[in-house]
XYZ file of N, CA and C in Angstrom:
747
model
N 0.806 -1.201 0.000
C 0.000 0.000 0.000
C 0.846 1.260 0.000
N 2.121 1.134 -0.110
C 2.988 2.290 -0.121
C 2.821 3.068 -1.409
N 3.115 4.365 -1.397
C 3.012 5.147 -2.622
C 4.051 4.704 -3.616
N 3.951 5.200 -4.846
C 4.904 4.839 -5.876
C 6.305 5.272 -5.475
N 7.311 4.700 -6.143
C 8.688 5.017 -5.815
C 8.965 6.498 -5.978
N 8.409 7.099 -7.038
C 8.636 8.519 -7.271
C 8.027 9.353 -6.153
N 6.810 8.995 -5.733
C 6.169 9.723 -4.640
C 6.937 9.557 -3.348
N 7.434 8.339 -3.090
C 8.055 8.046 -1.812
C 9.324 8.843 -1.595
N 9.943 9.325 -2.679
C 11.162 10.102 -2.530
C 10.881 11.448 -1.854
N 9.692 12.005 -2.090
C 9.400 13.334 -1.572
C 8.198 13.373 -0.639
N 7.277 12.405 -0.783
C 6.071 12.398 0.032
C 5.926 11.074 0.746
N 5.901 11.126 2.047
C 5.861 9.882 2.812
C 4.778 9.876 3.885
N 4.039 10.970 4.040
C 3.117 11.067 5.158
C 1.656 10.977 4.804
N 0.870 10.559 5.798
C -0.585 10.521 5.688
C -1.152 11.380 6.814
N -2.120 12.218 6.479
C -2.788 13.043 7.486
C -4.203 12.527 7.698
N -4.598 12.417 8.950
C -5.959 12.019 9.309
C -6.669 13.256 9.844
N -7.830 13.552 9.273
C -8.614 14.710 9.704
C -9.971 14.223 10.191
N -10.271 14.467 11.452
C -11.556 14.087 12.036
C -11.841 14.996 13.216
N -13.060 15.442 13.322
C -13.403 16.429 14.345
C -13.447 15.851 15.751
N -14.070 14.676 15.908
C -14.244 14.105 17.242
C -13.026 13.285 17.665
N -12.578 13.424 18.916
C -11.362 12.766 19.389
C -11.357 11.251 19.216
N -12.449 10.576 19.578
C -12.476 9.126 19.483
C -12.433 8.667 18.029
N -13.180 9.361 17.154
C -13.155 9.035 15.725
C -11.761 9.301 15.144
N -11.154 10.373 15.592
C -9.814 10.727 15.115
C -8.799 9.663 15.526
N -8.881 9.218 16.785
C -7.940 8.217 17.284
C -8.133 6.877 16.574
N -9.400 6.484 16.369
C -9.661 5.212 15.707
C -9.199 5.207 14.264
N -9.436 6.317 13.556
C -9.004 6.412 12.160
C -7.485 6.406 12.072
N -6.835 7.100 12.996
C -5.374 7.143 13.005
C -4.791 5.752 13.224
N -5.354 5.002 14.160
C -4.880 3.638 14.410
C -5.057 2.766 13.174
N -6.205 2.904 12.511
C -6.470 2.117 11.301
C -5.456 2.436 10.218
N -5.186 3.715 10.003
C -4.249 4.116 8.958
C -2.842 3.628 9.267
N -2.419 3.771 10.494
C -1.074 3.322 10.875
C -0.925 1.812 10.697
N -2.001 1.085 10.960
C -1.954 -0.363 10.849
C -1.940 -0.825 9.404
N -2.712 -0.155 8.544
C -2.897 -0.655 7.184
C -2.139 0.108 6.109
N -1.755 1.349 6.377
C -1.044 2.116 5.351
C 0.465 1.956 5.465
N 0.946 1.531 6.631
C 2.380 1.342 6.845
C 3.156 2.592 6.456
N 2.660 3.728 6.887
C 3.305 4.998 6.572
C 3.125 5.934 7.764
N 4.038 6.905 7.944
C 3.891 7.869 9.045
C 2.568 8.609 8.926
N 1.860 8.735 10.036
C 0.555 9.393 10.011
C 0.400 10.304 11.218
N -0.267 11.430 10.983
C -0.576 12.383 12.055
C -2.055 12.742 11.978
N -2.630 13.093 13.128
C -4.052 13.416 13.181
C -4.264 14.904 13.430
N -5.334 15.438 12.823
C -5.696 16.843 12.969
C -7.202 16.923 13.187
N -7.629 17.956 13.947
C -9.057 18.020 14.286
C -9.898 18.755 13.259
N -9.306 19.197 12.160
C -10.059 19.840 11.099
C -9.161 20.200 9.933
N -9.785 20.524 8.803
C -9.010 20.888 7.622
C -8.158 22.127 7.886
N -8.722 23.105 8.605
C -7.980 24.327 8.900
C -6.759 24.034 9.762
N -6.902 23.098 10.696
C -5.786 22.712 11.561
C -4.649 22.121 10.741
N -4.993 21.263 9.789
C -3.970 20.664 8.930
C -3.303 21.718 8.049
N -4.090 22.555 7.397
C -3.548 23.542 6.470
C -2.700 24.588 7.180
N -2.977 24.803 8.474
C -2.204 25.774 9.245
C -0.772 25.311 9.500
N -0.506 24.030 9.239
C 0.847 23.500 9.465
C 1.844 24.067 8.460
N 1.329 24.539 7.312
C 2.198 25.178 6.340
C 2.876 24.220 5.385
N 3.627 24.762 4.432
C 4.255 23.973 3.361
C 5.179 22.874 3.861
N 5.847 23.088 4.983
C 6.797 22.098 5.479
C 6.122 20.756 5.736
N 4.882 20.798 6.217
C 4.136 19.563 6.492
C 3.375 19.125 5.248
N 2.691 20.049 4.579
C 1.848 19.693 3.440
C 2.651 19.093 2.293
N 3.868 19.554 2.091
C 4.687 19.058 0.982
C 5.134 17.619 1.186
N 4.992 17.116 2.414
C 5.396 15.738 2.697
C 4.243 14.750 2.603
N 3.050 15.241 2.366
C 1.872 14.367 2.344
C 1.660 13.746 0.970
N 1.192 12.512 0.963
C 0.713 11.915 -0.288
C -0.741 11.505 -0.171
N -1.317 11.625 1.049
C -2.728 11.265 1.220
C -3.299 11.940 2.463
N -4.565 12.368 2.359
C -5.302 12.895 3.504
C -6.564 12.066 3.668
N -6.744 11.514 4.858
C -7.938 10.730 5.169
C -8.889 11.635 5.940
N -10.027 11.947 5.338
C -11.001 12.855 5.947
C -12.201 12.051 6.439
N -12.340 11.941 7.755
C -13.459 11.215 8.340
C -14.556 12.217 8.677
N -15.619 12.225 7.878
C -16.695 13.203 8.066
C -17.823 12.680 8.931
N -17.757 11.419 9.352
C -18.812 10.854 10.179
C -20.146 10.837 9.450
N -21.178 11.338 10.108
C -22.517 11.330 9.504
C -22.841 12.646 8.794
N -21.890 13.560 8.738
C -22.141 14.845 8.086
C -22.255 14.678 6.572
N -23.143 15.450 5.976
C -23.314 15.412 4.523
C -22.255 16.265 3.844
N -21.696 15.716 2.762
C -20.762 16.503 1.953
C -21.468 17.032 0.709
N -22.664 16.497 0.429
C -23.381 16.876 -0.791
C -23.859 18.321 -0.739
N -24.235 18.798 0.433
C -24.764 20.144 0.521
C -23.787 21.152 1.086
N -22.539 20.768 1.211
C -21.545 21.653 1.814
C -21.203 22.818 0.894
N -21.174 24.012 1.424
C -20.842 25.193 0.637
C -19.387 25.126 0.166
N -19.182 25.339 -1.127
C -17.839 25.337 -1.727
C -17.086 24.026 -1.489
N -17.860 22.949 -1.304
C -17.219 21.652 -1.121
C -16.848 21.336 0.304
N -17.155 22.247 1.248
C -16.847 21.989 2.645
C -15.366 21.681 2.843
N -15.032 20.798 3.775
C -13.624 20.485 4.031
C -12.926 19.816 2.850
N -13.685 19.063 2.018
C -13.061 18.429 0.853
C -12.572 19.512 -0.107
N -13.443 20.458 -0.423
C -13.064 21.535 -1.319
C -11.945 22.386 -0.743
N -12.011 22.647 0.559
C -10.973 23.440 1.212
C -9.613 22.770 1.098
N -9.589 21.474 1.331
C -8.328 20.724 1.227
C -7.841 20.658 -0.209
N -8.757 20.367 -1.149
C -8.349 20.203 -2.539
C -7.753 21.495 -3.097
N -8.317 22.625 -2.721
C -7.813 23.902 -3.232
C -6.453 24.264 -2.652
N -6.162 23.778 -1.453
C -4.937 24.189 -0.770
C -3.800 23.172 -0.840
N -4.137 21.894 -0.989
C -3.106 20.866 -0.983
C -2.327 20.855 -2.293
N -1.084 20.443 -2.251
C -0.293 20.322 -3.483
C -0.934 19.311 -4.432
N -0.698 19.473 -5.721
C -1.200 18.522 -6.709
C -0.651 17.137 -6.406
N -1.496 16.134 -6.609
C -1.039 14.765 -6.406
C -1.357 14.194 -5.044
N -1.762 15.040 -4.093
C -2.123 14.536 -2.765
C -3.549 13.985 -2.834
N -3.707 12.710 -2.564
C -5.022 12.071 -2.652
C -5.855 12.379 -1.414
N -7.151 12.580 -1.615
C -8.082 12.772 -0.509
C -9.028 11.578 -0.473
N -9.116 10.937 0.680
C -10.019 9.799 0.871
C -11.049 10.186 1.924
N -12.315 10.020 1.597
C -13.394 10.360 2.516
C -13.904 9.097 3.193
N -13.939 9.125 4.522
C -14.593 8.069 5.297
C -15.921 8.636 5.777
N -17.005 7.920 5.533
C -18.323 8.477 5.836
C -19.278 7.419 6.361
N -20.168 7.848 7.268
C -21.226 6.961 7.757
C -22.360 6.866 6.746
N -22.344 7.738 5.733
C -23.417 7.794 4.756
C -22.978 7.125 3.454
N -23.966 6.552 2.731
C -23.660 5.849 1.490
C -24.582 6.249 0.339
N -25.315 7.361 0.500
C -26.189 7.809 -0.583
C -25.354 8.167 -1.804
N -25.910 7.899 -2.979
C -25.180 8.162 -4.216
C -24.827 9.640 -4.333
N -25.698 10.525 -3.823
C -25.420 11.961 -3.883
C -24.170 12.313 -3.082
N -23.957 11.622 -1.967
C -22.770 11.876 -1.151
C -21.500 11.466 -1.892
N -21.559 10.308 -2.539
C -20.386 9.799 -3.257
C -20.059 10.694 -4.450
N -21.098 11.065 -5.198
C -20.892 11.941 -6.359
C -20.298 13.269 -5.916
N -20.825 13.847 -4.836
C -20.325 15.136 -4.358
C -18.871 15.040 -3.928
N -18.524 13.959 -3.242
C -17.143 13.784 -2.779
C -16.174 13.770 -3.951
N -16.528 13.043 -5.010
C -15.658 12.987 -6.190
C -15.647 14.330 -6.921
N -16.781 14.981 -6.964
C -16.856 16.284 -7.631
C -15.937 17.302 -6.955
N -15.893 17.266 -5.637
C -15.095 18.241 -4.905
C -13.612 17.878 -4.839
N -13.253 16.684 -5.332
C -11.831 16.389 -5.433
C -11.334 15.149 -4.725
N -12.240 14.340 -4.141
C -11.796 13.120 -3.476
C -11.394 12.062 -4.494
N -10.472 11.182 -4.119
C -10.094 10.060 -4.969
C -10.604 8.731 -4.411
N -11.180 8.810 -3.226
C -11.722 7.592 -2.632
C -12.869 7.914 -1.702
N -13.828 6.995 -1.613
C -14.964 7.146 -0.712
C -15.182 5.801 -0.044
N -14.948 5.731 1.259
C -15.037 4.470 1.995
C -16.100 4.590 3.079
N -17.198 3.853 2.970
C -18.227 3.890 4.010
C -17.722 3.237 5.293
N -18.126 3.765 6.428
C -17.693 3.198 7.705
C -18.360 1.855 7.982
N -19.313 1.452 7.135
C -19.949 0.139 7.287
C -19.061 -0.988 6.749
N -17.985 -0.637 6.052
C -17.072 -1.642 5.505
C -16.374 -2.414 6.623
N -16.121 -3.688 6.366
C -15.255 -4.459 7.248
C -13.834 -3.902 7.135
N -13.051 -3.961 8.209
C -11.688 -3.409 8.170
C -10.846 -3.935 7.016
N -11.001 -5.229 6.680
C -10.200 -5.810 5.601
C -10.561 -5.180 4.256
N -11.857 -4.950 4.039
C -12.301 -4.340 2.788
C -11.859 -2.885 2.724
N -11.983 -2.173 3.835
C -11.545 -0.779 3.888
C -10.053 -0.678 3.625
N -9.299 -1.647 4.132
C -7.855 -1.671 3.908
C -7.533 -1.819 2.428
N -8.258 -2.703 1.754
C -8.039 -2.887 0.314
C -8.405 -1.619 -0.453
N -9.492 -0.984 -0.057
C -9.920 0.246 -0.718
C -8.870 1.342 -0.552
N -8.357 1.471 0.662
C -7.319 2.468 0.918
C -6.071 2.162 0.103
N -5.748 0.880 0.002
C -4.582 0.481 -0.775
C -4.688 0.880 -2.235
N -5.888 0.779 -2.799
C -6.098 1.164 -4.200
C -5.780 2.641 -4.398
N -6.246 3.472 -3.485
C -6.005 4.913 -3.607
C -4.529 5.232 -3.392
N -3.918 4.615 -2.390
C -2.505 4.888 -2.106
C -1.608 4.433 -3.249
N -2.097 3.485 -4.034
C -1.315 3.012 -5.186
C -1.550 3.882 -6.420
N -2.377 4.926 -6.266
C -2.611 5.838 -7.382
C -3.943 5.663 -8.080
N -4.794 4.761 -7.559
C -6.077 4.503 -8.183
C -7.210 5.307 -7.576
N -8.424 4.931 -7.955
C -9.641 5.579 -7.472
C -10.570 4.506 -6.930
N -11.244 4.812 -5.810
C -12.148 3.813 -5.243
C -13.451 4.449 -4.784
N -14.558 3.776 -5.126
C -15.843 4.086 -4.525
C -16.611 2.772 -4.439
N -17.597 2.659 -3.546
C -18.303 1.392 -3.330
C -18.971 0.870 -4.597
N -18.781 -0.399 -4.893
C -19.400 -0.993 -6.079
C -20.918 -0.918 -5.999
N -21.452 -0.967 -4.788
C -22.909 -0.904 -4.625
C -23.466 0.430 -5.109
N -22.605 1.454 -5.176
C -23.068 2.765 -5.618
C -23.499 2.731 -7.078
N -22.822 1.932 -7.896
C -23.184 1.834 -9.307
C -24.585 1.253 -9.459
N -24.911 0.245 -8.662
C -26.248 -0.348 -8.711
C -27.294 0.679 -8.326
N -27.017 1.451 -7.288
C -27.970 2.478 -6.867
C -28.082 3.569 -7.926
N -26.955 3.855 -8.606
C -26.978 4.866 -9.662
C -27.879 4.422 -10.800
N -27.796 3.147 -11.167
C -28.631 2.632 -12.250
C -30.100 2.668 -11.865
N -30.382 2.310 -10.619
C -31.768 2.335 -10.165
C -32.317 3.749 -10.109
N -31.425 4.703 -9.856
C -31.860 6.091 -9.697
C -31.868 6.873 -10.998
N -31.491 6.237 -12.118
C -31.339 6.967 -13.379
C -32.575 7.783 -13.784
N -33.816 7.259 -13.625
C -34.968 8.090 -13.998
C -35.028 9.391 -13.207
N -34.743 9.309 -11.902
C -34.765 10.514 -11.073
C -33.605 11.430 -11.415
N -32.431 10.850 -11.658
C -31.256 11.654 -11.982
C -31.430 12.375 -13.306
N -32.176 11.735 -14.243
C -32.406 12.379 -15.539
C -33.182 13.676 -15.353
N -34.090 13.677 -14.367
C -34.830 14.890 -14.067
C -33.932 15.899 -13.369
N -33.081 15.405 -12.454
C -32.187 16.298 -11.718
C -31.221 17.022 -12.640
N -30.870 16.393 -13.764
C -29.931 17.034 -14.679
C -30.497 18.325 -15.271
N -31.815 18.437 -15.238
C -32.435 19.636 -15.794
C -32.353 20.806 -14.813
N -31.868 20.552 -13.593
C -31.760 21.595 -12.583
C -30.288 21.953 -12.414
N -29.783 22.849 -13.242
C -28.353 23.149 -13.209
C -27.915 23.831 -11.927
N -26.683 23.541 -11.513
C -26.078 24.302 -10.446
C -25.613 25.625 -11.040
N -25.198 26.541 -10.190
C -24.659 27.801 -10.696
C -23.333 27.512 -11.371
N -23.277 27.684 -12.671
C -22.095 27.325 -13.444
C -21.716 28.506 -14.332
N -20.542 29.065 -14.091
C -20.105 30.229 -14.840
C -18.675 30.035 -15.326
N -18.313 30.807 -16.336
C -16.941 30.792 -16.816
C -16.028 31.245 -15.688
N -14.939 30.525 -15.491
C -13.996 30.861 -14.434
C -14.244 30.111 -13.148
N -15.345 29.344 -13.067
C -15.607 28.544 -11.876
C -14.500 27.521 -11.684
N -14.316 27.128 -10.432
C -13.324 26.088 -10.136
C -13.871 24.720 -10.536
N -13.083 23.979 -11.274
C -13.426 22.616 -11.660
C -12.280 21.707 -11.215
N -12.563 20.658 -10.437
C -11.505 19.729 -10.041
C -10.806 19.139 -11.263
N -9.507 18.898 -11.189
C -8.744 18.382 -12.339
C -9.348 17.130 -12.970
N -9.835 16.194 -12.156
C -10.396 14.964 -12.705
C -11.668 15.263 -13.482
N -12.500 16.178 -12.967
C -13.711 16.558 -13.677
C -13.376 17.168 -15.035
N -12.367 18.033 -15.063
C -11.967 18.648 -16.324
C -11.428 17.616 -17.303
N -10.692 16.636 -16.797
C -10.137 15.597 -17.664
C -11.257 14.794 -18.310
N -12.278 14.435 -17.511
C -13.422 13.693 -18.047
C -14.183 14.564 -19.049
N -14.394 15.819 -18.706
C -15.137 16.729 -19.581
C -14.422 16.915 -20.917
N -13.114 17.062 -20.887
C -12.343 17.248 -22.116
C -12.526 16.074 -23.065
N -12.470 14.846 -22.521
C -12.621 13.658 -23.358
C -14.065 13.486 -23.819
N -15.008 13.872 -22.953
C -16.420 13.804 -23.346
C -16.676 14.725 -24.530
N -16.119 15.933 -24.483
C -16.290 16.891 -25.565
C -15.670 16.375 -26.857
N -14.617 15.574 -26.734
C -13.970 14.997 -27.907
C -14.776 13.854 -28.519
N -15.884 13.485 -27.864
C -16.734 12.428 -28.391
C -16.428 11.051 -27.848
N -15.600 10.976 -26.814
C -15.245 9.681 -26.236
C -16.423 9.128 -25.429
N -16.609 7.819 -25.504
C -17.619 7.169 -24.671
C -16.968 6.797 -23.343
N -17.777 6.376 -22.380
C -17.271 6.123 -21.034
C -16.127 5.114 -20.998
N -16.226 4.086 -21.808
C -15.180 3.067 -21.809
C -13.859 3.651 -22.267
N -13.905 4.497 -23.278
C -12.684 5.128 -23.784
C -12.116 6.109 -22.769
N -12.987 6.849 -22.111
C -12.540 7.803 -21.087
C -11.865 7.060 -19.943
N -12.479 5.970 -19.507
C -11.914 5.178 -18.419
C -10.519 4.660 -18.783
N -10.374 4.196 -20.023
C -9.084 3.669 -20.475
C -8.013 4.753 -20.495
N -8.361 5.917 -21.024
C -7.373 6.999 -21.157
C -6.958 7.564 -19.799
N -7.900 7.598 -18.840
C -7.597 8.182 -17.533
C -7.152 7.143 -16.512
N -7.256 5.871 -16.887
C -6.829 4.816 -15.972
C -7.735 4.664 -14.766
N -9.038 4.867 -14.959
C -9.998 4.716 -13.870
C -11.096 3.741 -14.299
N -11.946 3.360 -13.355
C -13.030 2.429 -13.649
C -14.119 3.115 -14.468
N -14.749 2.342 -15.369
C -15.832 2.890 -16.177
C -16.986 3.368 -15.300
N -17.232 2.649 -14.202
C -18.306 3.052 -13.294
C -17.997 4.398 -12.641
N -16.711 4.682 -12.411
C -16.324 5.981 -11.869
C -16.597 7.079 -12.883
N -16.334 6.780 -14.160
C -16.611 7.751 -15.224
C -18.101 8.076 -15.252
N -18.951 7.064 -15.083
C -20.395 7.291 -15.114
C -20.820 8.293 -14.039
N -20.229 8.177 -12.869
C -20.556 9.102 -11.787
C -20.101 10.516 -12.155
N -18.888 10.629 -12.714
C -18.388 11.941 -13.123
C -19.293 12.554 -14.205
N -19.678 11.743 -15.194
C -20.503 12.255 -16.290
C -21.858 12.711 -15.769
N -22.444 11.927 -14.857
C -23.722 12.331 -14.281
C -23.605 13.692 -13.621
N -22.542 13.892 -12.825
C -22.412 15.159 -12.124
C -22.105 16.295 -13.093
N -21.315 16.034 -14.132
C -21.020 17.059 -15.128
C -22.304 17.541 -15.801
N -23.155 16.589 -16.186
C -24.409 16.958 -16.850
C -25.310 17.748 -15.911
N -25.333 17.354 -14.664
C -26.166 18.079 -13.693
C -25.632 19.485 -13.484
N -24.319 19.609 -13.388
C -23.739 20.941 -13.160
C -23.933 21.845 -14.380
N -23.849 21.249 -15.563
C -24.025 22.022 -16.789
C -25.496 22.268 -17.115
N -26.381 21.513 -16.457
C -27.805 21.682 -16.702
C -28.248 21.121 -18.030
N -27.681 19.979 -18.434
C -28.015 19.365 -19.714
C -28.450 17.925 -19.488
N -29.010 17.332 -20.564
C -29.526 15.975 -20.428
C -28.819 14.961 -21.320
N -27.881 15.413 -22.165
C -27.146 14.465 -22.990
C -25.746 14.998 -23.275
N -24.938 14.147 -23.897
C -23.523 14.462 -24.083
C -23.290 15.556 -25.133
N -24.130 15.589 -26.166
C -24.012 16.644 -27.173
C -24.265 18.006 -26.537
N -25.313 18.112 -25.742
C -25.617 19.356 -25.064
C -24.489 19.749 -24.115
N -23.882 18.744 -23.470
C -22.773 19.021 -22.552
C -21.599 19.644 -23.306
N -21.304 19.117 -24.509
C -20.207 19.650 -25.312
C -20.489 21.093 -25.727
N -21.719 21.361 -26.160
C -22.082 22.710 -26.595
C -22.073 23.691 -25.425
N -22.586 23.256 -24.290
C -22.617 24.115 -23.104
C -21.189 24.421 -22.638
N -20.310 23.442 -22.748
C -18.911 23.635 -22.359
C -18.268 24.724 -23.191
N -18.583 24.714 -24.498
C -18.037 25.746 -25.378
C -18.604 27.116 -25.035
N -19.916 27.176 -24.785
C -20.563 28.450 -24.481
C -19.947 29.102 -23.245
N -19.580 28.281 -22.275
C -19.013 28.797 -21.031
C -17.503 29.004 -21.125
N -16.896 28.469 -22.205
C -15.450 28.602 -22.347
C -14.674 27.848 -21.294
N -15.250 26.768 -20.783
C -14.634 26.034 -19.685
C -13.280 25.452 -20.075
N -13.190 24.945 -21.303
C -11.943 24.328 -21.761
C -11.155 25.258 -22.679
N -11.562 26.516 -22.750
C -10.834 27.475 -23.555
C -11.030 27.316 -25.042
N -12.232 26.864 -25.466
C -12.499 26.721 -26.897
C -12.454 28.079 -27.585
N -11.938 28.103 -28.783
C -11.855 29.347 -29.539
C -13.247 29.745 -30.041
N -13.563 31.036 -30.023
C -14.866 31.488 -30.518
C -15.095 31.033 -31.954
N -16.290 30.529 -32.211
C -16.636 30.104 -33.563
C -16.199 28.703 -33.900
N -15.464 28.074 -32.998
C -15.007 26.717 -33.265
C -15.858 25.750 -32.467
N -16.785 25.116 -33.128
C -17.706 24.214 -32.447
C -17.003 22.925 -32.075
N -17.303 22.384 -30.880
C -16.733 21.095 -30.520
C -17.332 19.995 -31.368
N -16.593 18.939 -31.515
C -17.067 17.798 -32.284
C -18.373 17.289 -31.727
N -19.310 16.991 -32.614
C -20.604 16.459 -32.174
C -20.393 15.143 -31.447
N -21.144 14.962 -30.369
C -21.019 13.763 -29.568
C -22.211 12.861 -29.791
N -21.956 11.659 -30.235
C -23.041 10.717 -30.460
C -23.574 10.218 -29.141
N -24.848 9.928 -29.134
C -25.463 9.384 -27.946
C -25.295 7.870 -27.946
N -24.829 7.337 -26.836
C -24.685 5.896 -26.684
C -25.454 5.488 -25.437
N -26.481 4.737 -25.632
C -27.324 4.346 -24.503
C -26.512 3.648 -23.438
N -25.570 2.800 -23.858
C -24.797 2.049 -22.875
C -23.818 2.920 -22.144
N -23.481 4.099 -22.706
C -22.478 4.957 -22.081
C -23.086 6.068 -21.263
N -24.405 6.208 -21.301
C -25.051 7.306 -20.588
C -24.964 7.086 -19.083
């Protein structure tokens, strides 16, 4: 579960962020046992960020235990967004949560998390999930994909309710990477291959992109992206038309 050789040369630490003392201590013990890396605990995102560059530059992962708090309705991404905006590039954020609603998982990834681990997981399963993220991958519960499929009729309606989306808004790097390939006409399988992530993870990203853009299909998403100048498209240069693929929606 150690980071890559290149990461290990400069980044060797894991930070645990949890508000409540007992939750903080338990998460710290779990990380020390399963991550086999130096770990320190902090009582909030602000506490960690206050440590300054000397500490932050040594991190390769932050474990954020939010307990039963919702991340879906947090202003500006709450602690996830705060950490993602301030942490150096390449530092993975893993969310531990008592909640497993699809909206929570989608929001966590939208705000910049690379992993979402429900506290209902057995320790062995949570350890494997953490290992995937520490090795450079992405993890979210497989059961979330099933719930996403079941919720598709409702989500299709939700996509018509756009969030406030303007040119110059902050977009997490992974979201932009998915959006760029979507605009190029790539289907989910191709996007997953190019980014080295699971196809089911791409589906979650695409759902949130469409909801944020206020569109209901991939062609509309490409056109809306150009209108907002999100990817810096040149005026008058239309993005390639995106075919609709039922299996990729």
